CSV table of C-alpha atoms and ligand atoms in Angstrom, one decimal:
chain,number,residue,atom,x,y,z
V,181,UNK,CA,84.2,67.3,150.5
V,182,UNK,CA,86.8,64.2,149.2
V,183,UNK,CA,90.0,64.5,150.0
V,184,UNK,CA,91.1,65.6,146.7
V,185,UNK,CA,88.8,68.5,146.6
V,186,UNK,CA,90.2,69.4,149.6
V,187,UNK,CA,93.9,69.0,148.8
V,188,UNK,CA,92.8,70.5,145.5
V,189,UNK,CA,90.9,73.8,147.0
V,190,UNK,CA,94.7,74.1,149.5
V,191,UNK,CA,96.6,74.3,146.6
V,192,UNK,CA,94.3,76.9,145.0
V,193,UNK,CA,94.8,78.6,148.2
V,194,UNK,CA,98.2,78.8,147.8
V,195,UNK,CA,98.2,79.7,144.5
V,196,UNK,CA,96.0,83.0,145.4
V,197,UNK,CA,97.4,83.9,149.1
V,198,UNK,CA,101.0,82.7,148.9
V,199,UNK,CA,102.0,82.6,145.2
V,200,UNK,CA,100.2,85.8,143.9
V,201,UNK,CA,98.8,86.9,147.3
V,202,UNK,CA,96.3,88.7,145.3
V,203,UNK,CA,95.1,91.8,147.1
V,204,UNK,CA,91.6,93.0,147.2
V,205,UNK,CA,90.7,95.3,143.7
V,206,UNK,CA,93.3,93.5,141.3
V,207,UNK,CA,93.2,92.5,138.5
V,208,UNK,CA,94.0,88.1,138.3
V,209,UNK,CA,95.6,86.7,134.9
V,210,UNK,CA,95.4,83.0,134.9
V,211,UNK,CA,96.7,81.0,132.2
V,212,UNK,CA,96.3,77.1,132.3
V,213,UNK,CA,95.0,74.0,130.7
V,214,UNK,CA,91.5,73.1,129.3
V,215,UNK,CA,92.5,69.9,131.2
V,216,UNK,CA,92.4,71.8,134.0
V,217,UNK,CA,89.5,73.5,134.4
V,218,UNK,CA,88.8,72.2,138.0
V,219,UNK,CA,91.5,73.8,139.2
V,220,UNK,CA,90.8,77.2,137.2
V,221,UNK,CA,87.8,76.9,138.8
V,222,UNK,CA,88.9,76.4,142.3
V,223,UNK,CA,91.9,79.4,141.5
V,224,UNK,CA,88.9,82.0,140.2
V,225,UNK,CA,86.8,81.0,143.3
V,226,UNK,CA,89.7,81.9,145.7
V,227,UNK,CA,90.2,85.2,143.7
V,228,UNK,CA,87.0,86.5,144.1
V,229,UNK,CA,87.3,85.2,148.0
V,230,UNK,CA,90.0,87.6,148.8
V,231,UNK,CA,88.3,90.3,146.4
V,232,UNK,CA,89.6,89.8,142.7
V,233,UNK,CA,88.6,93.2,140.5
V,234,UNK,CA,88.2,90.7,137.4
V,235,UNK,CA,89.8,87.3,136.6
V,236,UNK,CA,91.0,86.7,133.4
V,237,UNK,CA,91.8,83.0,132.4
V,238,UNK,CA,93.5,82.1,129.3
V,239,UNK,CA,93.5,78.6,128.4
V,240,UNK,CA,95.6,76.8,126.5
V,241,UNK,CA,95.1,73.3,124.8
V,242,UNK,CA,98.5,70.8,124.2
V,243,UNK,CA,96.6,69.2,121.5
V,244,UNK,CA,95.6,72.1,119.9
V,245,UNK,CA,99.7,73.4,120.2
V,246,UNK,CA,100.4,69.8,118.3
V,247,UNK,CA,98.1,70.6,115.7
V,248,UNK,CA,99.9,73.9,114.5
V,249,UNK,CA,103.3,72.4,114.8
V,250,UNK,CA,101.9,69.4,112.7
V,251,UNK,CA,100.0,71.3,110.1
V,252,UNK,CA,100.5,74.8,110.0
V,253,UNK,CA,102.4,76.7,106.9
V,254,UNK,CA,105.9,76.8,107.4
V,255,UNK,CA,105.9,80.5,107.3
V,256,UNK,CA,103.6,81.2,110.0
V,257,UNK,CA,106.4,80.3,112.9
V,258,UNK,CA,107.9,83.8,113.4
V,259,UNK,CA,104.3,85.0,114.3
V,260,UNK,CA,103.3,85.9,118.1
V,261,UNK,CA,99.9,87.6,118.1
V,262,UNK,CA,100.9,91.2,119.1
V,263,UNK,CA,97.3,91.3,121.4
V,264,UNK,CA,98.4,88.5,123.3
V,265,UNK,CA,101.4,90.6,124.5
V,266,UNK,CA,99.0,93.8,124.5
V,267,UNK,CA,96.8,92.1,127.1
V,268,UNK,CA,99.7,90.8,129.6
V,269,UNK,CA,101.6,93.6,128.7
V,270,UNK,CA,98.5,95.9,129.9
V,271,UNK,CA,97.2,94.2,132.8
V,272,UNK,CA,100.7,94.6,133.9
V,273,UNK,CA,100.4,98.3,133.8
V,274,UNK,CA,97.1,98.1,135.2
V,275,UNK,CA,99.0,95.8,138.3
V,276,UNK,CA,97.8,92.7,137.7
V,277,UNK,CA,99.2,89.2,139.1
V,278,UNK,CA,100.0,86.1,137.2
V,279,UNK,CA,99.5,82.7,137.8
V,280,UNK,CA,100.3,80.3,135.1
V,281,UNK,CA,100.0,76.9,135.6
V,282,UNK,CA,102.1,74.6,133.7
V,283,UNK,CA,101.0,71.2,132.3
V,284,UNK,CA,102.7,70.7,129.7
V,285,UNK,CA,103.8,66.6,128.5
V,286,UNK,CA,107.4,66.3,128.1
V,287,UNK,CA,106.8,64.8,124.7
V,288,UNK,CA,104.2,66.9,123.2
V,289,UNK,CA,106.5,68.1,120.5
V,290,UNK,CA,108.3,65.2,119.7
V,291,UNK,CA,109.4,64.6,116.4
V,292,UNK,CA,108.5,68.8,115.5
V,293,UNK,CA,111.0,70.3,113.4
V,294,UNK,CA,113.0,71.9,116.2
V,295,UNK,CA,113.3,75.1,113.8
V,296,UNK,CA,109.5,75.8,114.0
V,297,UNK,CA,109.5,75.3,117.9
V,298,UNK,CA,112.7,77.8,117.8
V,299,UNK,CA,111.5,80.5,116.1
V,300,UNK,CA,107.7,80.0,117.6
V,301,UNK,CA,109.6,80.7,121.2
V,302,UNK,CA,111.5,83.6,119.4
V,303,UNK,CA,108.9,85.2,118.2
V,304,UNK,CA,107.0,84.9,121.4
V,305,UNK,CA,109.8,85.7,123.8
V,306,UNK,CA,110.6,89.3,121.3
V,307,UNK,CA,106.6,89.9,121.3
V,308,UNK,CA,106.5,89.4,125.3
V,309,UNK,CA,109.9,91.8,126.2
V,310,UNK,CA,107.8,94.2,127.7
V,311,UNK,CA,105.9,92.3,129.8
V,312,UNK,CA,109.4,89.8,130.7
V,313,UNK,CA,111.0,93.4,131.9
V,314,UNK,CA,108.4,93.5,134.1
V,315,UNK,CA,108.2,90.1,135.5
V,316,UNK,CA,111.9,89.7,136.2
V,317,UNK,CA,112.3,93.1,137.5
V,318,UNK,CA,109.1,91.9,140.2
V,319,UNK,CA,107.7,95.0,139.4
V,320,UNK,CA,104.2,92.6,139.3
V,321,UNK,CA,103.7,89.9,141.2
V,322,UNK,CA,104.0,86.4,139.3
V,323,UNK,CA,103.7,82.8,139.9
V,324,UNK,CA,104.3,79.8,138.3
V,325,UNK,CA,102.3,76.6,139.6
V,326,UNK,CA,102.0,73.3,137.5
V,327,UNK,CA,99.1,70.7,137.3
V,328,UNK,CA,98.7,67.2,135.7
V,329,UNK,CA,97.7,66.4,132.4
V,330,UNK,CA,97.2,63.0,130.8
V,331,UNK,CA,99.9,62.7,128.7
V,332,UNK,CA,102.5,64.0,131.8
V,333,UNK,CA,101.1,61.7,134.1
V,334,UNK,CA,101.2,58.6,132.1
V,335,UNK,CA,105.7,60.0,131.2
V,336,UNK,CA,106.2,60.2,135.1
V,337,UNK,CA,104.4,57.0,135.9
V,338,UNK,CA,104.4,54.8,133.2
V,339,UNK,CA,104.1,51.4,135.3
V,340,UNK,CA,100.8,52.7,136.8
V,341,UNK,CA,97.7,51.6,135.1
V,342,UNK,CA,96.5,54.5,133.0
V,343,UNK,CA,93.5,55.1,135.5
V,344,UNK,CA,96.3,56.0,138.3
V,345,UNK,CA,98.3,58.2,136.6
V,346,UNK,CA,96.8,61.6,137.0
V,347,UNK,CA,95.7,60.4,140.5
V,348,UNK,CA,99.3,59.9,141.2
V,349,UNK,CA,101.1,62.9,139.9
V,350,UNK,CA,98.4,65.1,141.8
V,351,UNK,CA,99.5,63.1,144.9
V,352,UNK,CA,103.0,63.8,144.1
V,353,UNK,CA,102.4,67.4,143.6
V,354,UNK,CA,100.4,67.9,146.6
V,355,UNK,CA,102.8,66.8,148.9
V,356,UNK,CA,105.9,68.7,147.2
V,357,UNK,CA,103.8,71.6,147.2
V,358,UNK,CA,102.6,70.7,150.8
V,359,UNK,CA,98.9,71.1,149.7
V,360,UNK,CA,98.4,68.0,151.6
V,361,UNK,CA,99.1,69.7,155.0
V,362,UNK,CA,96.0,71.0,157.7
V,363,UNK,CA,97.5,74.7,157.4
V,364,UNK,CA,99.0,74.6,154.1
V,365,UNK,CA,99.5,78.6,153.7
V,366,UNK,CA,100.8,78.4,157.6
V,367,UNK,CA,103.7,76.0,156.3
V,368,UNK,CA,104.7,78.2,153.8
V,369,UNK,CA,105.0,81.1,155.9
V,370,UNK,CA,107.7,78.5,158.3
V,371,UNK,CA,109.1,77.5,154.9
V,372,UNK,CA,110.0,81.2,153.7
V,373,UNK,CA,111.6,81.9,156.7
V,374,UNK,CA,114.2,79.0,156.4
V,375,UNK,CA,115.0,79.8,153.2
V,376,UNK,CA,115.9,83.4,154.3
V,377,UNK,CA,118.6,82.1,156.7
V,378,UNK,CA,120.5,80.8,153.8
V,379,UNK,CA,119.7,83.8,151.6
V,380,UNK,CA,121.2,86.1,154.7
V,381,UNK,CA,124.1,84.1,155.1
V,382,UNK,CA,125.0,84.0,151.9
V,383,UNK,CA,124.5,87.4,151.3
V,384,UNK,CA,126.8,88.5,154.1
V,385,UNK,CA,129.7,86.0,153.0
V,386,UNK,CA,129.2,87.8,149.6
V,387,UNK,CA,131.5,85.1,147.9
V,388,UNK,CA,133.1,86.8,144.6
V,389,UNK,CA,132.6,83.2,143.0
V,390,UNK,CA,131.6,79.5,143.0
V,391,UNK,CA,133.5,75.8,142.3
V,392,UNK,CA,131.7,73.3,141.6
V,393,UNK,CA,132.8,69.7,141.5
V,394,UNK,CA,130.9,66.8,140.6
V,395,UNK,CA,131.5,63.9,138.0
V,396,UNK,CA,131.4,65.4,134.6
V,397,UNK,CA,131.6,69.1,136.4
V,398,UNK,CA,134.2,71.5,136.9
V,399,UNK,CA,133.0,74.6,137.1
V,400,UNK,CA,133.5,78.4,138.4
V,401,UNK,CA,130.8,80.6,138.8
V,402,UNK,CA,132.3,84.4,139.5
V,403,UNK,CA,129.1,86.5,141.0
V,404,UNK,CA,128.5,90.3,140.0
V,405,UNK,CA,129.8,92.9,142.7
V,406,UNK,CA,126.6,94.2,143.7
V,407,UNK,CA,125.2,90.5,143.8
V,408,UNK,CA,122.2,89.8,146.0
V,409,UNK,CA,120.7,86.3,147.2
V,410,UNK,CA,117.0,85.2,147.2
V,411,UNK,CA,114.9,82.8,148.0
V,412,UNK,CA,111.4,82.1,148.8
V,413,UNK,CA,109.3,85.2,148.6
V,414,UNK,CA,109.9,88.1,146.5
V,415,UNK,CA,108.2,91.8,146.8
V,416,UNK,CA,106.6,93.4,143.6
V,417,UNK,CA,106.8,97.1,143.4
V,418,UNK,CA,104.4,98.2,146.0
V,419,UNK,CA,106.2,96.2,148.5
V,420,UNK,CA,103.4,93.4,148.5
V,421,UNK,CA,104.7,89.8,148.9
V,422,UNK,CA,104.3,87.1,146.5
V,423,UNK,CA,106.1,83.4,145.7
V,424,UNK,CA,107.5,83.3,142.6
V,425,UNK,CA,107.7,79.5,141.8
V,426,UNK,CA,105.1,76.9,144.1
V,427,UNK,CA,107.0,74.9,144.5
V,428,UNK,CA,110.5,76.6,145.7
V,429,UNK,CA,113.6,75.0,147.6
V,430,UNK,CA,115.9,77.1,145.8
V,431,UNK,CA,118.1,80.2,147.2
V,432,UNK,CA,119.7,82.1,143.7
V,433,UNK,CA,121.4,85.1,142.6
V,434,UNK,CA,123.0,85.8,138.9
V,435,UNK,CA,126.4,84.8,137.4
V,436,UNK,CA,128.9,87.3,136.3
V,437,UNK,CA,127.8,87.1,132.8
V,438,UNK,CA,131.2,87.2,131.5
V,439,UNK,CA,132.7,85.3,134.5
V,440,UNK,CA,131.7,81.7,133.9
V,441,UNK,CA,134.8,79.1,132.8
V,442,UNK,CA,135.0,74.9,132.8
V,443,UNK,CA,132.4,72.5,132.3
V,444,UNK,CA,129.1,70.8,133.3
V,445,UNK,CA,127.0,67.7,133.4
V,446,UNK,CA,123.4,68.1,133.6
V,447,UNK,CA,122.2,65.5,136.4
V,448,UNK,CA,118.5,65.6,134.9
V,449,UNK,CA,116.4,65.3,131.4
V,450,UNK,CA,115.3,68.9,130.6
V,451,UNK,CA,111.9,69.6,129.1
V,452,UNK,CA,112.4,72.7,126.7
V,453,UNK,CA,109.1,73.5,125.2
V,454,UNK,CA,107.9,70.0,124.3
V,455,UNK,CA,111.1,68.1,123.6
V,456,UNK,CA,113.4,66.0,126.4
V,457,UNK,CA,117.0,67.2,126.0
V,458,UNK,CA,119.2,64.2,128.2
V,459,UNK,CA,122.2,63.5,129.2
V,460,UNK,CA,124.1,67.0,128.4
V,461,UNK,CA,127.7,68.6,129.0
V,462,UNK,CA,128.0,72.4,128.5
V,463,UNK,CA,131.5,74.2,128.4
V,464,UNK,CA,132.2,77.8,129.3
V,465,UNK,CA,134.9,80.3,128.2
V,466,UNK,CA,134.4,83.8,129.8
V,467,UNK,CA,131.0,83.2,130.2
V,468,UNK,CA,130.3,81.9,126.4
V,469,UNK,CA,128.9,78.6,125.7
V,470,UNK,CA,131.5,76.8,123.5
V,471,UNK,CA,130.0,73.5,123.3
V,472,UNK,CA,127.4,71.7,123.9
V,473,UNK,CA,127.0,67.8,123.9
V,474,UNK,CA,124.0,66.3,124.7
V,475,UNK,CA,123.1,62.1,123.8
V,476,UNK,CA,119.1,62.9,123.6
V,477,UNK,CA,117.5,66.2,122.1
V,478,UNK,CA,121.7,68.1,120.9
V,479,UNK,CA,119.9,70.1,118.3
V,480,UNK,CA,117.4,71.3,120.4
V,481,UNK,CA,119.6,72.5,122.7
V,482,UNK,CA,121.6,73.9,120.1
V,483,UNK,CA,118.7,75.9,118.7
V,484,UNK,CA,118.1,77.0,122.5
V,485,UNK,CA,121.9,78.6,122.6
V,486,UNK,CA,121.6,80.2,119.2
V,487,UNK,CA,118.2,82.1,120.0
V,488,UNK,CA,119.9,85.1,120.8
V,489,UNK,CA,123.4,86.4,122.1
V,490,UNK,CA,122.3,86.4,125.1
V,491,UNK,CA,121.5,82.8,125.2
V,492,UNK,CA,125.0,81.3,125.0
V,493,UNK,CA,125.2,83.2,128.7
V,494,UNK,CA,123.8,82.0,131.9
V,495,UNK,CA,121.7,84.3,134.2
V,496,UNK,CA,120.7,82.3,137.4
V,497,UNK,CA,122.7,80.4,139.9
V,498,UNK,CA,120.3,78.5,142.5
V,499,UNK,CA,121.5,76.1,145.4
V,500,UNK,CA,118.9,73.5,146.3
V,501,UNK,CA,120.3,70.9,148.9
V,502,UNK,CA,120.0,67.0,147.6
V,503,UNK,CA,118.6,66.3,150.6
V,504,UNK,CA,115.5,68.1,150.0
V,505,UNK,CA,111.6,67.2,150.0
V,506,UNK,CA,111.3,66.8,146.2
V,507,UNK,CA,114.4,65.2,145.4
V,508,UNK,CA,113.7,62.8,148.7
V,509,UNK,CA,110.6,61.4,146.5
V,510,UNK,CA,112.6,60.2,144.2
V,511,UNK,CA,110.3,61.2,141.4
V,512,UNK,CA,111.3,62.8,137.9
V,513,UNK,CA,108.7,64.9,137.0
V,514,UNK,CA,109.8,65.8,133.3
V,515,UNK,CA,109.2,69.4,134.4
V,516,UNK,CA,111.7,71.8,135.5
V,517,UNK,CA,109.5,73.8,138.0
V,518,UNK,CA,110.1,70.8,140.3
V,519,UNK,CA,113.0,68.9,138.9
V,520,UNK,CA,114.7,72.4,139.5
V,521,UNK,CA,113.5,72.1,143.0
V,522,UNK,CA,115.3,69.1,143.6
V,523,UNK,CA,118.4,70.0,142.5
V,524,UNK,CA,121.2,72.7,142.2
V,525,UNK,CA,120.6,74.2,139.1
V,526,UNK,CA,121.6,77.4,136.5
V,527,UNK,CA,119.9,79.0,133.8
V,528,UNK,CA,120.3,79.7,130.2
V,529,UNK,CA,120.0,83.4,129.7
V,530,UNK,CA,118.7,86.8,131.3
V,531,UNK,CA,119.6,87.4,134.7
V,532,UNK,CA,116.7,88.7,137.5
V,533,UNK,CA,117.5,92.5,137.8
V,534,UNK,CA,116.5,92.0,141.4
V,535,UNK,CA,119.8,90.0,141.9
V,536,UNK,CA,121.7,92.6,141.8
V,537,UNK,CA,121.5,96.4,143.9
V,538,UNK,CA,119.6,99.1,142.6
V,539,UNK,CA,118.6,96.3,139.6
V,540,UNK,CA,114.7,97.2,139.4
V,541,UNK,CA,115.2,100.4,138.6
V,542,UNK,CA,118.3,100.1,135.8
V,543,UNK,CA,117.9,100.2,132.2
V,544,UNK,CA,118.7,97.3,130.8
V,545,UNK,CA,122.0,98.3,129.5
V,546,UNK,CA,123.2,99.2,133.0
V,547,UNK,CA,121.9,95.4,134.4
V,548,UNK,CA,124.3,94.2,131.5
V,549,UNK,CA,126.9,97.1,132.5
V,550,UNK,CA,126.6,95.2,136.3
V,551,UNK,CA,127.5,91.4,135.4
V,552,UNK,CA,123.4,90.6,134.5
V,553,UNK,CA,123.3,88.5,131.2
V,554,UNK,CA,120.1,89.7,129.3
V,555,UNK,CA,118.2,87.3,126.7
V,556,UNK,CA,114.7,86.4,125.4
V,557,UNK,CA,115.3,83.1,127.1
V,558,UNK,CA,115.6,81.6,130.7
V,559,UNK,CA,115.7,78.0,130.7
V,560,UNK,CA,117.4,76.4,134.1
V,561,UNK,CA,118.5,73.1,133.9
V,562,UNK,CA,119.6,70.7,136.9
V,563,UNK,CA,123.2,70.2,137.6
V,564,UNK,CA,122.9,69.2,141.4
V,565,UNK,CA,123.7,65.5,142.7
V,566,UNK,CA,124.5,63.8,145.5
V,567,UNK,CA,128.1,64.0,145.2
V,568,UNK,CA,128.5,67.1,144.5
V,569,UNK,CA,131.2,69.5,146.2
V,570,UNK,CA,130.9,73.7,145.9
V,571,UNK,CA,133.3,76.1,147.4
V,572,UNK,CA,133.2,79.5,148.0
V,573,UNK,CA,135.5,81.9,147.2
V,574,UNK,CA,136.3,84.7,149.2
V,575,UNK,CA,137.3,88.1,148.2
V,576,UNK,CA,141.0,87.1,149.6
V,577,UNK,CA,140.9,84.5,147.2
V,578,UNK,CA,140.0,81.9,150.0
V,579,UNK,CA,138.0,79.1,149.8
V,580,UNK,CA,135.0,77.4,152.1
V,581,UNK,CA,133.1,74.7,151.9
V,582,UNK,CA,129.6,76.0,150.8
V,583,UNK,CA,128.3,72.3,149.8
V,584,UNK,CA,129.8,68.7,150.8
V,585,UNK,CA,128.5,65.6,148.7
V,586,UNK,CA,125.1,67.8,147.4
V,587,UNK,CA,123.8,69.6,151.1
V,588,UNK,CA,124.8,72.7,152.7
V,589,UNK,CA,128.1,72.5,154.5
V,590,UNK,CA,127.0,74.7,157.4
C,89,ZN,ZN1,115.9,78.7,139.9
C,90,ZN,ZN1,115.3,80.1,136.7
């Protein structure tokens, strides 16, 4: 076996025992790139290892994707195909897990009218409700992983000759993803655990809000009542563990929905469904987004905010230390699942119902009822740098140091 097969056959590994940690008679959905078949290959073999029932891939093809945008009837945007939500929807029911893998270039939509990609994501996040409810109230266990592509590659390395590219990204990804160690799924298990420290700590301070300072931020974060920290692994329903995100350096709760005032600088590009938004400032009043500047990609993110009420609210606050493995490479990788893991960062829209107490089990008016913003959307986007400060603030109206110049203060 190469190398890469090997690295490649750990990170299918930790796709099946750490992300999904698929148990024996389930049910595997797997949605990922024709340009990854390899590693769909690799993923099924691992499923059927630990005793998949069935494993269901779904893949998806960026060129195709460019092709609708290009050429399809104007009219046919607001279309989601109502099986494609049956099926996940279903296999939900039936207690499937998911693992998507995510691949997708930064500038596959370019130049797309940002109105078709709008109400395409509309339409798809109103079709998929069901299935979202699910997901973000863990009653299934999810992950998200990512893979290279071409046409990533060549955006995060664009010195390398082209040959290098995809070589160099799955480098890149191993060793953020620590696919590269001897006992990959051993690592992971030490990695959790750290990551609960800060969850437990944070959850017996039970700060009532964040401040954030940083050039171009000035920002308060108030944090529902009943607010609960997490980080690292999550439990689905039936108590099973599973990783949401591989990677993950990020502890994170949910804002106050109504409870968010001042202003903030995104730190990185964000890669919203095909398009780069850069270079952004977004100010709060009581929670509401009340403007939005951005030099690359404004109406973009401007269509994101007007998707639905919910989406001028944020529903995830994460704290990721600068000084962690990710942001140490010093690599942008266009993609949020581990620019966000390099950075603190929020999110755009509905709020985990785990972040709060009793949460799985509310309807969705009572998560709003309980400070949780709800939304078709969640889109985080990176905020963290290395000089930036965050207090907490007590229930006395005290304050602590939580972060000094972008790491943990204790
Ligand atoms: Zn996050
Ligand atoms: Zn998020």
């Amino acid at each position: 076996m190469t190398d890469f097969q090997q690295k490649l056959e750990n990170y299918a590994e930790l796709g099946i025992k750490i992300g999904s940690n698929l148990q024996k008679g389930q049910y595997l959905f797997l949605n990922i790139s024709v340009e990854n078949t390899p590693l769909a290959h690799a993923l099924t073999k691992k499923a059927y290892e630990v005793g998949a029932r069935q494993v269901f891939v779904q893949y998806y093809d960026d060129q195709v994707t460019r092709m609708r945008y290009d050429h399809a009837p104007e009219d046919s945007f607001d279309f989601f195909p109502e099986w494609e939500a049956l099926e996940k929807t279903k296999l939900a029911e039936y207690g499937a897990a998911f693992i998507t893998v995510k691949s997708q270039s930064p500038d596959l939509l370019k130049g797309v009218n940002p109105d078709y990609v709008a109400r395409a994501n509309k339409a798809a996040g109103q079709a998929l409700s069901k299935y979202r409810e699910y997901s973000q109230a863990n009653k299934i266990s999810w992950t998200v992983m990512a893979a290279p592509t071409a046409a990533w590659a060549a955006k995060v390395f664009p010195e390398l000759p082209e040959a290098e590219q995809v070589d160099a990204l799955w480098d890149a990804m191993f060793k953020a993803t620590r696919a590269d160690l001897d006992n990959p799924v051993e690592a992971w298990h030490k990695h959790d655990a750290t990551l609960s420290e800060k969850v437990e700590f944070l959850n017996k301070k039970h700060y009532k809000a964040l401040h954030y300072t940083a050039p171009g931020t000035d920002l308060t974060i108030e944090l529902p009542a009943t607010h609960i920290w997490s980080g690292g692994g999550s439990k689905n329903e039936k108590g099973i563990d599973f990783m949401a995100n591989i990677p993950t350096e990020e502890v994170f709760t949910a804002p106050q929905w109504d409870g968010v005032n001042g202003y903030v600088t995104a730190k990185k590009p964000l890669n919203y469904s095909g398009n780069l938004i850069d270079q952004f400032t977004v100010t709060f009043e009581k929670g509401r987004i009340v403007d939005v500047k951005a030099e690359e990609g404004e109406d973009i993110m401007k269509n994101l905010i007007a998707t639905d009420e919910g989406s001028h609210y944020l529903g995830e606050v994460a704290l990721v230390p600068h000084n962690s493995p990710i942001s140490n490479s010093g690599i942008l990788f266009y993609n949020t699942l581990f620019d966000e893991n390099a950075s603190n960062h929020i999110a755009i829209g509905s709020a985990y119902a785990f972040c709060i107490e009793g949460g799985t089990t509310m309807t969705q008016e009572q998560l709003k009822k309980h400070g949780l913003n709800r939304s078709i959307v969640h889109v985080d986007f990176m905020i963290g740098c290395a000089d930036m400060d965050i207090d907490g603030i007590l229930e006395d109206g005290s304050t602590e140091p939580v972060f000094r110049n972008g790491n943990w203060a204790f």
